[in-house]
Structure formats: C-alpha cells, structure tokens
mmCIF file with all atom_site columns, C-alpha atoms in Angstrom:
data_model
loop_
_atom_site.group_PDB
_atom_site.id
_atom_site.type_symbol
_atom_site.label_atom_id
_atom_site.label_alt_id
_atom_site.label_comp_id
_atom_site.label_asym_id
_atom_site.label_entity_id
_atom_site.label_seq_id
_atom_site.pdbx_PDB_ins_code
_atom_site.Cartn_x
_atom_site.Cartn_y
_atom_site.Cartn_z
_atom_site.occupancy
_atom_site.B_iso_or_equiv
_atom_site.pdbx_formal_charge
_atom_site.auth_seq_id
_atom_site.auth_comp_id
_atom_site.auth_asym_id
_atom_site.auth_atom_id
_atom_site.pdbx_PDB_model_num
ATOM 1   C CA . UNK K 1 1  ? 80.228 -31.942 -77.178 1.00 85.00 ? 1  UNK K CA 1
ATOM 2   C CA . UNK K 1 2  ? 78.216 -34.986 -78.276 1.00 90.00 ? 2  UNK K CA 1
ATOM 3   C CA . UNK K 1 3  ? 74.858 -34.860 -80.084 1.00 91.00 ? 3  UNK K CA 1
ATOM 4   C CA . UNK K 1 4  ? 73.305 -36.309 -76.912 1.00 90.00 ? 4  UNK K CA 1
ATOM 5   C CA . UNK K 1 5  ? 74.723 -33.503 -74.754 1.00 89.00 ? 5  UNK K CA 1
ATOM 6   C CA . UNK K 1 6  ? 73.499 -30.941 -77.281 1.00 93.00 ? 6  UNK K CA 1
ATOM 7   C CA . UNK K 1 7  ? 70.032 -32.533 -77.206 1.00 93.00 ? 7  UNK K CA 1
ATOM 8   C CA . UNK K 1 8  ? 69.925 -32.357 -73.398 1.00 91.00 ? 8  UNK K CA 1
ATOM 9   C CA . UNK K 1 9  ? 71.206 -28.792 -73.329 1.00 91.00 ? 9  UNK K CA 1
ATOM 10  C CA . UNK K 1 10 ? 68.650 -27.648 -75.941 1.00 95.00 ? 10 UNK K CA 1
ATOM 11  C CA . UNK K 1 11 ? 65.899 -29.381 -73.984 1.00 94.00 ? 11 UNK K CA 1
ATOM 12  C CA . UNK K 1 12 ? 67.035 -27.667 -70.741 1.00 93.00 ? 12 UNK K CA 1
ATOM 13  C CA . UNK K 1 13 ? 67.302 -24.257 -72.450 1.00 95.00 ? 13 UNK K CA 1
ATOM 14  C CA . UNK K 1 14 ? 63.753 -24.572 -73.837 1.00 96.00 ? 14 UNK K CA 1
ATOM 15  C CA . UNK K 1 15 ? 62.038 -25.888 -70.690 1.00 95.00 ? 15 UNK K CA 1
ATOM 16  C CA . UNK K 1 16 ? 63.827 -23.273 -68.533 1.00 94.00 ? 16 UNK K CA 1
ATOM 17  C CA . UNK K 1 17 ? 63.588 -20.351 -70.986 1.00 96.00 ? 17 UNK K CA 1
ATOM 18  C CA . UNK K 1 18 ? 59.919 -20.976 -71.797 1.00 97.00 ? 18 UNK K CA 1
ATOM 19  C CA . UNK K 1 19 ? 58.919 -18.927 -68.752 1.00 97.00 ? 19 UNK K CA 1
ATOM 20  C CA . UNK K 1 20 ? 60.522 -15.752 -70.184 1.00 98.00 ? 20 UNK K CA 1
ATOM 21  C CA . UNK K 1 21 ? 57.577 -15.034 -72.583 1.00 98.00 ? 21 UNK K CA 1
ATOM 22  C CA . UNK K 1 22 ? 55.125 -15.504 -69.673 1.00 98.00 ? 22 UNK K CA 1
ATOM 23  C CA . UNK K 1 23 ? 57.084 -13.033 -67.512 1.00 98.00 ? 23 UNK K CA 1
ATOM 24  C CA . UNK K 1 24 ? 57.060 -10.447 -70.350 1.00 98.00 ? 24 UNK K CA 1
ATOM 25  C CA . UNK K 1 25 ? 53.375 -11.004 -71.149 1.00 98.00 ? 25 UNK K CA 1
ATOM 26  C CA . UNK K 1 26 ? 52.323 -10.598 -67.502 1.00 98.00 ? 26 UNK K CA 1
ATOM 27  C CA . UNK K 1 27 ? 54.587 -7.555  -67.079 1.00 97.00 ? 27 UNK K CA 1
ATOM 28  C CA . UNK K 1 28 ? 53.272 -5.888  -70.250 1.00 98.00 ? 28 UNK K CA 1
ATOM 29  C CA . UNK K 1 29 ? 49.551 -6.604  -69.855 1.00 98.00 ? 29 UNK K CA 1
ATOM 30  C CA . UNK K 1 30 ? 49.592 -6.358  -66.020 1.00 97.00 ? 30 UNK K CA 1
ATOM 31  C CA . UNK K 1 31 ? 47.118 -9.245  -66.105 1.00 97.00 ? 31 UNK K CA 1
ATOM 32  C CA . UNK K 1 32 ? 47.591 -12.768 -64.707 1.00 98.00 ? 32 UNK K CA 1
ATOM 33  C CA . UNK K 1 33 ? 44.003 -13.737 -63.934 1.00 97.00 ? 33 UNK K CA 1
ATOM 34  C CA . UNK K 1 34 ? 44.015 -16.850 -66.170 1.00 98.00 ? 34 UNK K CA 1
ATOM 35  C CA . UNK K 1 35 ? 47.421 -18.027 -64.911 1.00 98.00 ? 35 UNK K CA 1
ATOM 36  C CA . UNK K 1 36 ? 47.119 -20.781 -62.266 1.00 98.00 ? 36 UNK K CA 1
ATOM 37  C CA . UNK K 1 37 ? 48.673 -19.837 -58.894 1.00 98.00 ? 37 UNK K CA 1
ATOM 38  C CA . UNK K 1 38 ? 48.720 -23.537 -57.881 1.00 98.00 ? 38 UNK K CA 1
ATOM 39  C CA . UNK K 1 39 ? 50.763 -24.358 -61.000 1.00 98.00 ? 39 UNK K CA 1
ATOM 40  C CA . UNK K 1 40 ? 53.532 -21.903 -60.124 1.00 98.00 ? 40 UNK K CA 1
ATOM 41  C CA . UNK K 1 41 ? 53.551 -22.827 -56.415 1.00 98.00 ? 41 UNK K CA 1
ATOM 42  C CA . UNK K 1 42 ? 53.984 -26.512 -57.382 1.00 98.00 ? 42 UNK K CA 1
ATOM 43  C CA . UNK K 1 43 ? 56.573 -25.598 -60.010 1.00 97.00 ? 43 UNK K CA 1
ATOM 44  C CA . UNK K 1 44 ? 58.573 -23.482 -57.512 1.00 98.00 ? 44 UNK K CA 1
ATOM 45  C CA . UNK K 1 45 ? 58.554 -26.367 -55.005 1.00 98.00 ? 45 UNK K CA 1
ATOM 46  C CA . UNK K 1 46 ? 59.564 -28.845 -57.741 1.00 97.00 ? 46 UNK K CA 1
ATOM 47  C CA . UNK K 1 47 ? 62.402 -26.684 -59.066 1.00 96.00 ? 47 UNK K CA 1
ATOM 48  C CA . UNK K 1 48 ? 63.681 -26.141 -55.496 1.00 97.00 ? 48 UNK K CA 1
ATOM 49  C CA . UNK K 1 49 ? 63.778 -29.939 -55.060 1.00 97.00 ? 49 UNK K CA 1
ATOM 50  C CA . UNK K 1 50 ? 65.600 -30.312 -58.446 1.00 94.00 ? 50 UNK K CA 1
ATOM 51  C CA . UNK K 1 51 ? 68.121 -27.721 -57.257 1.00 95.00 ? 51 UNK K CA 1
ATOM 52  C CA . UNK K 1 52 ? 68.743 -29.608 -53.974 1.00 96.00 ? 52 UNK K CA 1
ATOM 53  C CA . UNK K 1 53 ? 68.926 -32.873 -55.977 1.00 94.00 ? 53 UNK K CA 1
ATOM 54  C CA . UNK K 1 54 ? 71.531 -31.313 -58.298 1.00 92.00 ? 54 UNK K CA 1
ATOM 55  C CA . UNK K 1 55 ? 73.592 -30.163 -55.299 1.00 96.00 ? 55 UNK K CA 1
ATOM 56  C CA . UNK K 1 56 ? 73.354 -33.633 -53.664 1.00 94.00 ? 56 UNK K CA 1
ATOM 57  C CA . UNK K 1 57 ? 74.424 -35.506 -56.831 1.00 92.00 ? 57 UNK K CA 1
ATOM 58  C CA . UNK K 1 58 ? 76.958 -32.720 -57.663 1.00 90.00 ? 58 UNK K CA 1
ATOM 59  C CA . UNK K 1 59 ? 75.684 -32.216 -61.237 1.00 88.00 ? 59 UNK K CA 1
ATOM 60  C CA . UNK K 1 60 ? 76.511 -28.677 -62.384 1.00 88.00 ? 60 UNK K CA 1
ATOM 61  C CA . UNK K 1 61 ? 74.074 -28.727 -65.391 1.00 85.00 ? 61 UNK K CA 1
ATOM 62  C CA . UNK K 1 62 ? 71.170 -29.691 -63.077 1.00 88.00 ? 62 UNK K CA 1
ATOM 63  C CA . UNK K 1 63 ? 72.172 -26.953 -60.605 1.00 92.00 ? 63 UNK K CA 1
ATOM 64  C CA . UNK K 1 64 ? 72.612 -24.279 -63.315 1.00 92.00 ? 64 UNK K CA 1
ATOM 65  C CA . UNK K 1 65 ? 69.361 -25.049 -65.179 1.00 91.00 ? 65 UNK K CA 1
ATOM 66  C CA . UNK K 1 66 ? 67.304 -25.081 -61.975 1.00 94.00 ? 66 UNK K CA 1
ATOM 67  C CA . UNK K 1 67 ? 68.976 -21.976 -60.509 1.00 96.00 ? 67 UNK K CA 1
ATOM 68  C CA . UNK K 1 68 ? 67.933 -20.088 -63.661 1.00 96.00 ? 68 UNK K CA 1
ATOM 69  C CA . UNK K 1 69 ? 64.463 -21.676 -63.599 1.00 96.00 ? 69 UNK K CA 1
ATOM 70  C CA . UNK K 1 70 ? 63.809 -20.713 -59.977 1.00 97.00 ? 70 UNK K CA 1
ATOM 71  C CA . UNK K 1 71 ? 64.467 -17.027 -60.770 1.00 97.00 ? 71 UNK K CA 1
ATOM 72  C CA . UNK K 1 72 ? 61.934 -17.174 -63.629 1.00 97.00 ? 72 UNK K CA 1
ATOM 73  C CA . UNK K 1 73 ? 59.270 -19.093 -61.711 1.00 97.00 ? 73 UNK K CA 1
ATOM 74  C CA . UNK K 1 74 ? 59.593 -16.638 -58.779 1.00 97.00 ? 74 UNK K CA 1
ATOM 75  C CA . UNK K 1 75 ? 59.190 -13.758 -61.261 1.00 98.00 ? 75 UNK K CA 1
ATOM 76  C CA . UNK K 1 76 ? 55.928 -15.277 -62.599 1.00 98.00 ? 76 UNK K CA 1
ATOM 77  C CA . UNK K 1 77 ? 54.755 -15.927 -59.007 1.00 97.00 ? 77 UNK K CA 1
ATOM 78  C CA . UNK K 1 78 ? 55.543 -12.344 -57.944 1.00 97.00 ? 78 UNK K CA 1
ATOM 79  C CA . UNK K 1 79 ? 53.600 -10.963 -60.953 1.00 98.00 ? 79 UNK K CA 1
ATOM 80  C CA . UNK K 1 80 ? 50.680 -13.342 -60.249 1.00 97.00 ? 80 UNK K CA 1
ATOM 81  C CA . UNK K 1 81 ? 50.553 -12.246 -56.590 1.00 96.00 ? 81 UNK K CA 1
ATOM 82  C CA . UNK K 1 82 ? 50.851 -8.572  -57.649 1.00 97.00 ? 82 UNK K CA 1
ATOM 83  C CA . UNK K 1 83 ? 48.223 -8.576  -60.414 1.00 97.00 ? 83 UNK K CA 1
ATOM 84  C CA . UNK K 1 84 ? 45.928 -11.343 -59.062 1.00 92.00 ? 84 UNK K CA 1
ATOM 85  C CA . UNK U 2 1  ? 64.955 -46.355 -52.733 1.00 84.00 ? 1  UNK U CA 1
ATOM 86  C CA . UNK U 2 2  ? 67.548 -43.816 -51.558 1.00 90.00 ? 2  UNK U CA 1
ATOM 87  C CA . UNK U 2 3  ? 66.746 -40.340 -50.218 1.00 91.00 ? 3  UNK U CA 1
ATOM 88  C CA . UNK U 2 4  ? 68.373 -38.950 -53.386 1.00 90.00 ? 4  UNK U CA 1
ATOM 89  C CA . UNK U 2 5  ? 66.077 -41.018 -55.643 1.00 89.00 ? 5  UNK U CA 1
ATOM 90  C CA . UNK U 2 6  ? 63.068 -39.904 -53.603 1.00 93.00 ? 6  UNK U CA 1
ATOM 91  C CA . UNK U 2 7  ? 64.189 -36.259 -53.946 1.00 93.00 ? 7  UNK U CA 1
ATOM 92  C CA . UNK U 2 8  ? 64.496 -36.605 -57.744 1.00 91.00 ? 8  UNK U CA 1
ATOM 93  C CA . UNK U 2 9  ? 61.158 -38.403 -58.037 1.00 91.00 ? 9  UNK U CA 1
ATOM 94  C CA . UNK U 2 10 ? 59.360 -35.775 -55.904 1.00 95.00 ? 10 UNK U CA 1
ATOM 95  C CA . UNK U 2 11 ? 60.957 -33.020 -58.009 1.00 94.00 ? 11 UNK U CA 1
ATOM 96  C CA . UNK U 2 12 ? 59.833 -34.750 -61.242 1.00 93.00 ? 12 UNK U CA 1
ATOM 97  C CA . UNK U 2 13 ? 56.300 -35.338 -59.906 1.00 95.00 ? 13 UNK U CA 1
ATOM 98  C CA . UNK U 2 14 ? 55.951 -31.649 -58.947 1.00 96.00 ? 14 UNK U CA 1
ATOM 99  C CA . UNK U 2 15 ? 57.416 -30.124 -62.123 1.00 95.00 ? 15 UNK U CA 1
ATOM 100 C CA . UNK U 2 16 ? 55.360 -32.500 -64.320 1.00 94.00 ? 16 UNK U CA 1
ATOM 101 C CA . UNK U 2 17 ? 52.146 -32.436 -62.256 1.00 96.00 ? 17 UNK U CA 1
ATOM 102 C CA . UNK U 2 18 ? 52.167 -28.644 -61.844 1.00 97.00 ? 18 UNK U CA 1
ATOM 103 C CA . UNK U 2 19 ? 50.404 -28.291 -65.205 1.00 97.00 ? 19 UNK U CA 1
ATOM 104 C CA . UNK U 2 20 ? 47.326 -30.173 -63.926 1.00 98.00 ? 20 UNK U CA 1
ATOM 105 C CA . UNK U 2 21 ? 45.911 -27.126 -62.012 1.00 98.00 ? 21 UNK U CA 1
ATOM 106 C CA . UNK U 2 22 ? 46.420 -24.961 -65.136 1.00 98.00 ? 22 UNK U CA 1
ATOM 107 C CA . UNK U 2 23 ? 44.531 -27.489 -67.299 1.00 98.00 ? 23 UNK U CA 1
ATOM 108 C CA . UNK U 2 24 ? 41.626 -27.550 -64.794 1.00 98.00 ? 24 UNK U CA 1
ATOM 109 C CA . UNK U 2 25 ? 41.585 -23.746 -64.406 1.00 98.00 ? 25 UNK U CA 1
ATOM 110 C CA . UNK U 2 26 ? 41.510 -23.168 -68.182 1.00 98.00 ? 26 UNK U CA 1
ATOM 111 C CA . UNK U 2 27 ? 38.860 -25.891 -68.644 1.00 97.00 ? 27 UNK U CA 1
ATOM 112 C CA . UNK U 2 28 ? 36.644 -24.490 -65.857 1.00 98.00 ? 28 UNK U CA 1
ATOM 113 C CA . UNK U 2 29 ? 36.903 -20.774 -66.650 1.00 98.00 ? 29 UNK U CA 1
ATOM 114 C CA . UNK U 2 30 ? 37.155 -21.252 -70.459 1.00 97.00 ? 30 UNK U CA 1
ATOM 115 C CA . UNK U 2 31 ? 39.656 -18.379 -70.350 1.00 97.00 ? 31 UNK U CA 1
ATOM 116 C CA . UNK U 2 32 ? 43.364 -18.515 -71.299 1.00 98.00 ? 32 UNK U CA 1
ATOM 117 C CA . UNK U 2 33 ? 43.943 -14.915 -72.398 1.00 98.00 ? 33 UNK U CA 1
ATOM 118 C CA . UNK U 2 34 ? 46.707 -14.226 -69.863 1.00 98.00 ? 34 UNK U CA 1
ATOM 119 C CA . UNK U 2 35 ? 48.478 -17.533 -70.543 1.00 98.00 ? 35 UNK U CA 1
ATOM 120 C CA . UNK U 2 36 ? 51.476 -17.116 -72.879 1.00 98.00 ? 36 UNK U CA 1
ATOM 121 C CA . UNK U 2 37 ? 51.184 -19.157 -76.119 1.00 98.00 ? 37 UNK U CA 1
ATOM 122 C CA . UNK U 2 38 ? 54.952 -18.764 -76.711 1.00 98.00 ? 38 UNK U CA 1
ATOM 123 C CA . UNK U 2 39 ? 55.642 -20.307 -73.289 1.00 98.00 ? 39 UNK U CA 1
ATOM 124 C CA . UNK U 2 40 ? 53.699 -23.489 -74.054 1.00 98.00 ? 40 UNK U CA 1
ATOM 125 C CA . UNK U 2 41 ? 55.091 -23.786 -77.609 1.00 98.00 ? 41 UNK U CA 1
ATOM 126 C CA . UNK U 2 42 ? 58.645 -23.560 -76.204 1.00 98.00 ? 42 UNK U CA 1
ATOM 127 C CA . UNK U 2 43 ? 57.768 -25.952 -73.379 1.00 97.00 ? 43 UNK U CA 1
ATOM 128 C CA . UNK U 2 44 ? 56.267 -28.503 -75.817 1.00 98.00 ? 44 UNK U CA 1
ATOM 129 C CA . UNK U 2 45 ? 59.423 -28.343 -77.989 1.00 98.00 ? 45 UNK U CA 1
ATOM 130 C CA . UNK U 2 46 ? 61.634 -28.662 -74.887 1.00 97.00 ? 46 UNK U CA 1
ATOM 131 C CA . UNK U 2 47 ? 59.723 -31.621 -73.448 1.00 96.00 ? 47 UNK U CA 1
ATOM 132 C CA . UNK U 2 48 ? 59.807 -33.358 -76.858 1.00 97.00 ? 48 UNK U CA 1
ATOM 133 C CA . UNK U 2 49 ? 63.622 -32.948 -76.854 1.00 97.00 ? 49 UNK U CA 1
ATOM 134 C CA . UNK U 2 50 ? 63.791 -34.292 -73.245 1.00 94.00 ? 50 UNK U CA 1
ATOM 135 C CA . UNK U 2 51 ? 61.735 -37.305 -74.386 1.00 95.00 ? 51 UNK U CA 1
ATOM 136 C CA . UNK U 2 52 ? 64.098 -37.996 -77.328 1.00 96.00 ? 52 UNK U CA 1
ATOM 137 C CA . UNK U 2 53 ? 67.066 -37.455 -74.965 1.00 94.00 ? 53 UNK U CA 1
ATOM 138 C CA . UNK U 2 54 ? 65.598 -39.993 -72.517 1.00 92.00 ? 54 UNK U CA 1
ATOM 139 C CA . UNK U 2 55 ? 65.130 -42.520 -75.331 1.00 96.00 ? 55 UNK U CA 1
ATOM 140 C CA . UNK U 2 56 ? 68.713 -41.952 -76.583 1.00 94.00 ? 56 UNK U CA 1
ATOM 141 C CA . UNK U 2 57 ? 70.294 -42.374 -73.115 1.00 92.00 ? 57 UNK U CA 1
ATOM 142 C CA . UNK U 2 58 ? 67.772 -45.184 -72.284 1.00 90.00 ? 58 UNK U CA 1
ATOM 143 C CA . UNK U 2 59 ? 66.654 -43.609 -68.985 1.00 88.00 ? 59 UNK U CA 1
ATOM 144 C CA . UNK U 2 60 ? 63.145 -44.831 -68.121 1.00 89.00 ? 60 UNK U CA 1
ATOM 145 C CA . UNK U 2 61 ? 62.475 -42.092 -65.483 1.00 85.00 ? 61 UNK U CA 1
ATOM 146 C CA . UNK U 2 62 ? 63.321 -39.343 -68.024 1.00 88.00 ? 62 UNK U CA 1
ATOM 147 C CA . UNK U 2 63 ? 61.102 -41.023 -70.651 1.00 92.00 ? 63 UNK U CA 1
ATOM 148 C CA . UNK U 2 64 ? 58.180 -41.551 -68.213 1.00 91.00 ? 64 UNK U CA 1
ATOM 149 C CA . UNK U 2 65 ? 58.262 -38.026 -66.720 1.00 91.00 ? 65 UNK U CA 1
ATOM 150 C CA . UNK U 2 66 ? 58.421 -36.365 -70.135 1.00 94.00 ? 66 UNK U CA 1
ATOM 151 C CA . UNK U 2 67 ? 55.797 -38.625 -71.714 1.00 96.00 ? 67 UNK U CA 1
ATOM 152 C CA . UNK U 2 68 ? 53.396 -37.524 -68.942 1.00 96.00 ? 68 UNK U CA 1
ATOM 153 C CA . UNK U 2 69 ? 54.490 -33.896 -69.266 1.00 96.00 ? 69 UNK U CA 1
ATOM 154 C CA . UNK U 2 70 ? 53.927 -33.790 -73.026 1.00 97.00 ? 70 UNK U CA 1
ATOM 155 C CA . UNK U 2 71 ? 50.291 -34.900 -72.574 1.00 97.00 ? 71 UNK U CA 1
ATOM 156 C CA . UNK U 2 72 ? 49.727 -32.071 -70.058 1.00 97.00 ? 72 UNK U CA 1
ATOM 157 C CA . UNK U 2 73 ? 51.507 -29.379 -72.085 1.00 97.00 ? 73 UNK U CA 1
ATOM 158 C CA . UNK U 2 74 ? 49.507 -30.376 -75.198 1.00 97.00 ? 74 UNK U CA 1
ATOM 159 C CA . UNK U 2 75 ? 46.312 -30.139 -73.118 1.00 98.00 ? 75 UNK U CA 1
ATOM 160 C CA . UNK U 2 76 ? 47.187 -26.559 -72.046 1.00 98.00 ? 76 UNK U CA 1
ATOM 161 C CA . UNK U 2 77 ? 48.135 -25.707 -75.662 1.00 97.00 ? 77 UNK U CA 1
ATOM 162 C CA . UNK U 2 78 ? 44.849 -27.125 -77.005 1.00 97.00 ? 78 UNK U CA 1
ATOM 163 C CA . UNK U 2 79 ? 42.867 -25.092 -74.441 1.00 98.00 ? 79 UNK U CA 1
ATOM 164 C CA . UNK U 2 80 ? 44.901 -21.948 -75.241 1.00 97.00 ? 80 UNK U CA 1
ATOM 165 C CA . UNK U 2 81 ? 44.263 -22.380 -78.988 1.00 96.00 ? 81 UNK U CA 1
ATOM 166 C CA . UNK U 2 82 ? 40.557 -23.109 -78.314 1.00 97.00 ? 82 UNK U CA 1
ATOM 167 C CA . UNK U 2 83 ? 39.864 -20.207 -75.914 1.00 96.00 ? 83 UNK U CA 1
ATOM 168 C CA . UNK U 2 84 ? 42.426 -17.673 -77.213 1.00 92.00 ? 84 UNK U CA 1
#
C-alpha cells in the first residue's frame, strides 16, 4: 500500500469513525438537544448519494466507507429523534 | 457534466454543507453541551488528511470540498470550546 493510499484510508477512517463518540455521548447522557437535526438529515442524504456514487463508479472503498457512515449517521438520527 | 459528476458534487455539497445548520444552532442557542468534542476533533483531523490527500493526488474537487469543510468544522469546534 502506498503512502497516498494510507493517507486516504486514514482520512476515511477518521471522517467516518468520528460519529462513534457522538453516538456514545447521546446514548450515555440521553440528551441531544444541542445536536442539529438538520445537520444529520443533510448528512444522511449526502452519505446516501456518496453510496450510490460509489456503486455507479464501482469503487469499493467509497462504498465501504459510506456504508459504515450511513449506519452511524442513522444511529445519531435515531437518538436525536428519540431524545429530542 | 455527467449524471455521475452531478451525483458526486451533490453528495459533496451535502456532506460538507451539513455543518452549516450546526454552526447556526450553536451560535443562536449558545449551547453545545450535547455536541461531542471528540467527534469534531476526529473530524478536523480527518478533513485535514483529506485535504493533504487531495493536494497529493492533485484533485481540485477533493481540495475544494475539504477546504470548505475544514472552515465549518473549525467553526463548530470553536463554538464547542467557547460554550462548553
């Protein structure tokens, strides 16, 4: 694997994985009042489009990163809808 | 512009622009208690790596999207640090 690939993979891991602490925080505190619903609705729509884009251009890394991201963004959305 | 390009651009616009409502919400309410600091630290690191990746592979859309995103993620981070 090249340094460039490693850079891209680290970037993808961080921008996808960054939602994990938000999921845990919301789950633990049962509070999401300061979290923007509009942000996560836009993010869910955007990640869905990235996923379709990845399927169209047949790029497995794009598909994998966005498949993982959509699970996390839906988790934040579910907690936001649950806790308000 | 192809349908595929338009799909990618719409995806990028949504996943970058989604932070705008969070910036406005935090600014208006002056509350960020439920927003995860770890999430935005990881996101800032990830977007910085995407930006370097874009520069390395010389892809203007990757550079442009992540340059815009880093401004927004730093705005959320600044508000989070300011309001706690």
